[in-house]
Coordinates of C-alpha atoms in Angstrom, one line a residue:
K73 CA -23.0 8.7 87.2
L74 CA -26.3 7.7 85.6
Q75 CA -26.2 5.2 82.8
G76 CA -28.3 2.5 81.2
N77 CA -30.8 1.9 78.4
E78 CA -34.1 3.7 78.0
S79 CA -36.3 1.0 79.7
T80 CA -34.2 0.2 82.7
P81 CA -31.9 3.1 83.6
K82 CA -29.4 2.3 86.4
K83 CA -26.6 3.8 88.3
V84 CA -23.0 2.8 87.7
T85 CA -19.6 4.2 88.6
L86 CA -17.7 6.3 86.0
S87 CA -15.1 3.5 85.6
E88 CA -17.8 1.0 84.9
F89 CA -19.4 3.3 82.4
F90 CA -16.2 3.6 80.4
K91 CA -15.5 -0.1 80.3
G92 CA -15.6 -0.9 76.6
F93 CA -15.9 2.7 75.6
T94 CA -12.3 3.0 74.4
D95 CA -11.1 -0.7 74.3
H96 CA -13.5 -2.0 71.8
E97 CA -10.9 -4.1 70.0
E98 CA -10.4 -6.3 73.1
K99 CA -14.1 -6.8 73.8
R100 CA -17.4 -7.3 71.9
P101 CA -19.5 -4.2 71.0
I102 CA -21.6 -2.7 73.8
T103 CA -25.1 -4.0 73.0
E104 CA -26.8 -1.9 75.7
P105 CA -26.6 1.8 75.0
R106 CA -25.0 3.9 77.6
K107 CA -24.8 7.6 78.3
I108 CA -24.0 10.1 81.0
K109 CA -27.1 12.1 81.6
E110 CA -27.1 15.8 80.7
S111 CA -28.1 16.7 84.3
S112 CA -24.9 15.2 85.7
P113 CA -22.4 17.8 87.1
F114 CA -19.8 16.1 84.9
S115 CA -21.7 17.3 81.8
N116 CA -21.6 21.0 82.8
I117 CA -18.0 21.9 81.9
K118 CA -18.5 25.6 82.9
T119 CA -18.6 24.6 86.6
F120 CA -16.9 21.2 86.4
S121 CA -13.7 22.4 84.6
P122 CA -13.3 26.2 84.0
S123 CA -10.1 25.6 82.0
M124 CA -11.9 23.2 79.7
Y125 CA -14.7 25.7 79.3
N126 CA -12.3 28.4 78.2
T127 CA -10.7 26.0 75.8
F128 CA -14.1 25.2 74.3
L129 CA -14.9 28.9 73.9
N130 CA -11.6 29.5 72.1
S131 CA -12.4 26.7 69.7
L132 CA -15.8 28.0 68.7
P133 CA -16.3 28.8 65.0
F134 CA -17.9 32.1 64.0
K135 CA -17.4 33.6 67.5
E136 CA -19.4 36.7 66.6
C137 CA -22.6 34.5 66.7
T138 CA -21.7 31.5 68.8
H139 CA -19.6 33.0 71.7
P140 CA -21.6 33.9 74.8
N141 CA -20.3 37.5 74.4
G142 CA -20.5 37.6 70.6
L143 CA -21.9 40.8 69.1
L144 CA -24.4 38.9 66.9
N145 CA -25.4 36.5 69.8
L146 CA -28.5 38.1 71.2
T147 CA -28.1 36.3 74.5
S148 CA -25.1 38.5 75.3
Y149 CA -27.4 41.6 75.7
L150 CA -29.6 40.4 78.6
P151 CA -28.7 42.0 81.9
N152 CA -27.3 39.7 84.5
H153 CA -30.1 40.5 87.0
F154 CA -32.5 39.0 84.6
N155 CA -31.0 35.6 85.3
P156 CA -29.7 34.8 81.8
P157 CA -30.6 31.3 80.5
D158 CA -28.1 28.5 80.6
L159 CA -27.8 27.4 77.0
G160 CA -24.6 25.4 77.6
P161 CA -22.1 24.2 76.9
I162 CA -23.1 20.7 77.7
V163 CA -20.9 17.5 77.3
F164 CA -22.6 14.5 75.7
I165 CA -20.8 11.2 76.3
E166 CA -22.6 8.2 74.8
T167 CA -21.9 4.8 73.2
G168 CA -22.7 3.8 69.7
R169 CA -25.9 2.1 68.6
N170 CA -26.9 -0.4 65.9
F171 CA -28.0 1.4 62.7
N172 CA -31.2 -0.7 62.6
D173 CA -32.3 0.3 66.1
S174 CA -35.7 1.9 66.4
R175 CA -34.3 4.5 68.8
G176 CA -31.6 7.1 68.3
T177 CA -29.1 8.8 70.5
I178 CA -31.2 11.9 70.3
Q179 CA -34.9 11.5 69.3
L180 CA -36.6 13.8 66.8
K181 CA -36.7 17.3 68.5
L182 CA -36.7 21.0 68.1
D183 CA -34.5 23.5 70.0
V184 CA -35.8 26.9 71.0
S185 CA -32.5 28.5 70.0
D186 CA -29.8 27.9 67.5
S187 CA -27.3 25.3 68.6
L188 CA -24.0 23.6 67.5
Y189 CA -22.4 20.3 68.3
I190 CA -18.6 19.8 68.2
M191 CA -17.2 16.2 68.3
T192 CA -14.0 16.1 70.3
H193 CA -13.5 12.3 70.6
S194 CA -14.6 9.2 68.9
Y195 CA -13.9 5.5 69.5
K196 CA -15.0 2.5 67.4
S197 CA -18.0 0.6 68.9
G198 CA -18.4 -2.1 66.3
H199 CA -21.7 -0.6 65.1
E200 CA -20.1 1.5 62.3
L201 CA -21.4 1.3 58.8
P202 CA -19.2 -0.5 56.2
N203 CA -17.4 1.6 53.6
I204 CA -18.6 4.9 55.2
K205 CA -16.6 7.0 57.6
C206 CA -19.3 8.1 60.0
A207 CA -19.1 8.4 63.8
V208 CA -22.5 10.1 64.1
L209 CA -25.4 10.1 61.7
W210 CA -27.5 13.3 61.6
H211 CA -30.9 14.0 60.0
I212 CA -31.8 17.7 59.9
F213 CA -35.1 19.0 58.4
G214 CA -35.9 22.4 57.0
Y215 CA -38.0 24.8 59.0
Q216 CA -40.8 24.7 56.5
D217 CA -41.2 21.0 56.8
T218 CA -42.1 20.9 60.5
N219 CA -45.9 20.7 60.1
K220 CA -45.5 18.1 57.3
I221 CA -43.5 15.9 59.7
R222 CA -46.2 16.2 62.3
C223 CA -48.9 15.3 59.8
Y224 CA -46.9 12.2 58.8
L225 CA -46.3 11.1 62.4
K226 CA -50.0 11.6 63.2
N227 CA -51.0 9.2 60.3
W228 CA -48.2 6.8 61.3
N229 CA -49.4 6.6 64.9
E230 CA -53.0 6.1 63.8
K231 CA -52.1 3.2 61.5
R232 CA -50.4 1.3 64.3
K233 CA -52.1 -1.4 66.3
K234 CA -54.4 0.0 68.9
K235 CA -52.3 -1.3 71.8
L236 CA -49.2 0.3 70.3
R237 CA -50.7 3.8 69.8
I238 CA -49.4 6.6 72.1
N239 CA -51.2 9.7 73.1
Y240 CA -48.6 12.3 72.2
S241 CA -48.7 15.8 73.5
D242 CA -46.7 16.8 70.5
Y243 CA -45.1 14.5 68.0
I244 CA -41.8 16.4 68.0
H245 CA -41.7 18.2 71.4
D246 CA -42.2 14.9 73.3
Q247 CA -38.8 13.8 71.9
S248 CA -39.9 10.1 71.9
I249 CA -39.8 9.2 68.2
Y250 CA -36.8 8.4 66.0
L251 CA -37.5 8.3 62.3
T252 CA -36.0 5.0 61.0
N253 CA -34.8 4.5 57.4
E254 CA -38.2 3.1 56.5
M255 CA -40.1 6.0 58.0
L256 CA -37.8 8.5 56.2
M257 CA -38.7 6.8 52.9
E258 CA -42.5 7.0 53.8
L259 CA -42.1 10.7 54.8
K260 CA -40.5 11.4 51.4
E261 CA -43.2 9.6 49.5
Q262 CA -46.2 10.9 51.4
Q263 CA -45.2 14.5 52.3
G264 CA -42.3 15.2 49.9
V265 CA -40.0 15.9 52.8
V266 CA -36.3 15.0 52.5
A267 CA -33.9 15.3 55.4
Y268 CA -30.3 16.6 55.2
Q269 CA -28.3 13.5 56.0
I270 CA -24.9 14.4 57.5
Y271 CA -21.9 12.2 58.5
Q272 CA -20.0 13.7 61.5
N273 CA -16.5 12.7 62.6
V274 CA -14.0 14.0 65.1
G275 CA -13.4 17.8 64.7
D276 CA -16.6 18.4 62.8
C277 CA -19.1 21.0 64.0
I278 CA -22.8 20.7 63.2
F279 CA -25.0 23.8 63.2
I280 CA -28.7 23.5 63.9
P281 CA -30.7 26.6 63.0
A282 CA -33.6 27.3 65.4
G283 CA -36.8 25.8 64.2
C284 CA -35.2 22.9 62.3
A285 CA -36.2 19.5 63.6
Y286 CA -33.3 17.0 63.9
Q287 CA -32.4 13.6 65.2
V288 CA -29.0 12.0 66.0
L289 CA -27.7 8.4 65.9
N290 CA -24.3 7.6 67.4
L291 CA -22.6 4.8 65.5
S292 CA -19.3 5.1 67.4
N293 CA -18.7 5.8 71.1
C294 CA -18.5 9.6 71.1
I295 CA -17.9 12.7 73.2
Q296 CA -19.5 15.9 71.9
V297 CA -19.9 19.4 73.3
S298 CA -23.0 21.4 72.5
T299 CA -24.0 25.0 73.2
G300 CA -26.9 27.3 72.2
Y301 CA -27.1 30.8 70.9
I302 CA -29.7 33.2 69.3
S303 CA -28.8 34.7 66.0
P304 CA -30.7 37.7 64.6
E305 CA -31.8 35.8 61.5
R306 CA -33.7 33.2 63.5
T307 CA -35.6 35.3 66.0
Y308 CA -38.9 34.6 64.3
Q309 CA -38.4 30.9 64.6
C310 CA -37.3 31.2 68.3
T311 CA -40.5 33.2 69.2
Q312 CA -42.7 30.7 67.4
L313 CA -41.2 27.8 69.3
A314 CA -41.4 29.6 72.6
S315 CA -45.1 30.1 71.9
E316 CA -45.5 26.3 71.1
F317 CA -43.8 25.4 74.3
R318 CA -46.2 27.5 76.3
K319 CA -49.2 25.7 74.8
L320 CA -47.9 22.3 75.9
P321 CA -49.6 20.7 79.0
K322 CA -48.5 22.2 82.3
K323 CA -46.7 19.1 83.4
H324 CA -44.8 18.8 80.2
Y325 CA -41.0 19.3 80.7
Q326 CA -40.9 21.7 77.7
N327 CA -43.7 23.9 79.1
N328 CA -41.6 27.1 79.6
D329 CA -39.5 29.6 77.8
L330 CA -36.0 28.8 79.2
A331 CA -34.4 30.9 76.5
Q332 CA -36.3 34.1 77.3
V333 CA -36.4 34.9 73.6
Q334 CA -38.5 38.1 73.7
N335 CA -36.2 39.5 76.4
H336 CA -33.2 39.0 74.3
I337 CA -34.8 40.6 71.3
L338 CA -35.9 43.6 73.4
F339 CA -32.6 44.3 75.0
S340 CA -30.5 43.7 71.9
N341 CA -32.7 46.2 69.9
S342 CA -32.5 48.7 72.7
Q343 CA -28.7 48.5 72.6
C344 CA -28.6 48.9 68.8
I345 CA -30.8 52.0 69.0
S346 CA -28.7 53.6 71.7
I347 CA -25.5 53.0 69.6
L348 CA -27.1 54.4 66.4
E349 CA -28.4 57.5 68.3
N350 CA -25.2 57.8 70.2
N351 CA -27.1 57.9 73.5
D352 CA -27.2 55.9 76.7
N353 CA -29.3 52.7 76.7
K354 CA -32.6 54.3 77.9
L355 CA -34.3 50.9 78.4
L356 CA -31.7 49.9 81.0
D357 CA -31.7 53.3 82.6
F358 CA -35.5 53.1 82.9
I359 CA -35.4 49.6 84.5
E360 CA -32.5 50.3 86.8
S361 CA -33.6 53.8 87.9
P362 CA -35.1 53.8 91.4
Q363 CA -37.3 56.8 90.6
K364 CA -40.4 56.7 88.4
P365 CA -40.7 59.3 85.7
K366 CA -43.3 62.0 86.1
K367 CA -46.7 61.1 84.5
S368 CA -47.1 64.6 82.9
R369 CA -43.9 64.1 80.9
I370 CA -43.7 60.4 80.1
I371 CA -47.0 58.8 80.2
R372 CA -48.8 59.0 76.9
Q373 CA -51.6 56.4 77.0
T374 CA -52.7 53.5 79.2
T375 CA -52.5 50.6 76.7
P376 CA -51.3 47.4 78.5
E377 CA -47.7 46.7 77.5
Y378 CA -45.1 43.9 77.6
D379 CA -44.2 42.2 80.8
I380 CA -40.6 41.2 81.4
N381 CA -40.4 38.6 84.2
R382 CA -40.0 40.7 87.4
Y383 CA -40.2 44.0 85.7
S384 CA -43.6 45.1 84.3
F385 CA -44.2 48.0 81.9
R386 CA -47.9 48.5 82.9
K387 CA -48.3 51.6 80.7
R388 CA -47.0 52.6 77.3
T389 CA -44.5 55.4 77.5
K390 CA -42.4 57.5 75.2
L391 CA -39.9 54.7 75.5
D392 CA -42.1 52.5 73.3
K393 CA -40.2 53.7 70.3
Y394 CA -37.1 52.0 71.7
L395 CA -38.9 48.6 72.3

């Protein structure tokens, strides 16, 4: 498994990684942050442990929205042959950090979909805050504050010494900045932005609405499970973020729409209309039908229309009222 700090990542065995993870009372706190990378097969419980995956699904709160097959989860309406996105669940196993570190467990970021984090295990690391029961410290910002945060970070970067300045593609999407306590105070004074500060412990579930920037600091050694979903209330924010990702440099790891937000909106709306009209899902029938409709009956005008991955609606049809 992969482990190590940000500057010098290295490979260690799983047993070496967990040394000091649970037996903190016998040893000194781990000074070098450790984590199992999200790309590790161990982190994907859906394939690594199907029984654990089913247990996680059964423990989800508000299953109508958060479950992969929930009625209010728009990701459940995308046909399988469209290669639905993998929004989780993912296991995060990471050690605690010092509160005064300039880096967090998760740097300031934005998710293209709604997400939730459930803490399943927590072990003392020696970095906990006195008189406060807090395994993980969260800072979550309102959607309306995103541009103000970018404005503050731009000024912050320009005020740094020339040799310390970094040419960011995007101050948030690069996921390379953690707002320290001092920076949070400056953000409040200069932009009037105040973060929601949340203390998370074992059994707590944190919901992150799409479009809300957030950052995370593990104080204890923790195991968390996270998954994504798309709620009807946040489709505007999801499409806005997908548009932002497409504008990033081509080599940027966020330069894509992994969530396929517009496809989810399209197919969920089509399903709703078919139920309200008590008809078959005409959009699916149109896509899956091997025969093309006759132009004299279907084609109405030749305005370029929406392109869905492999399937392209090159002309507007009577079906546009269902899209």
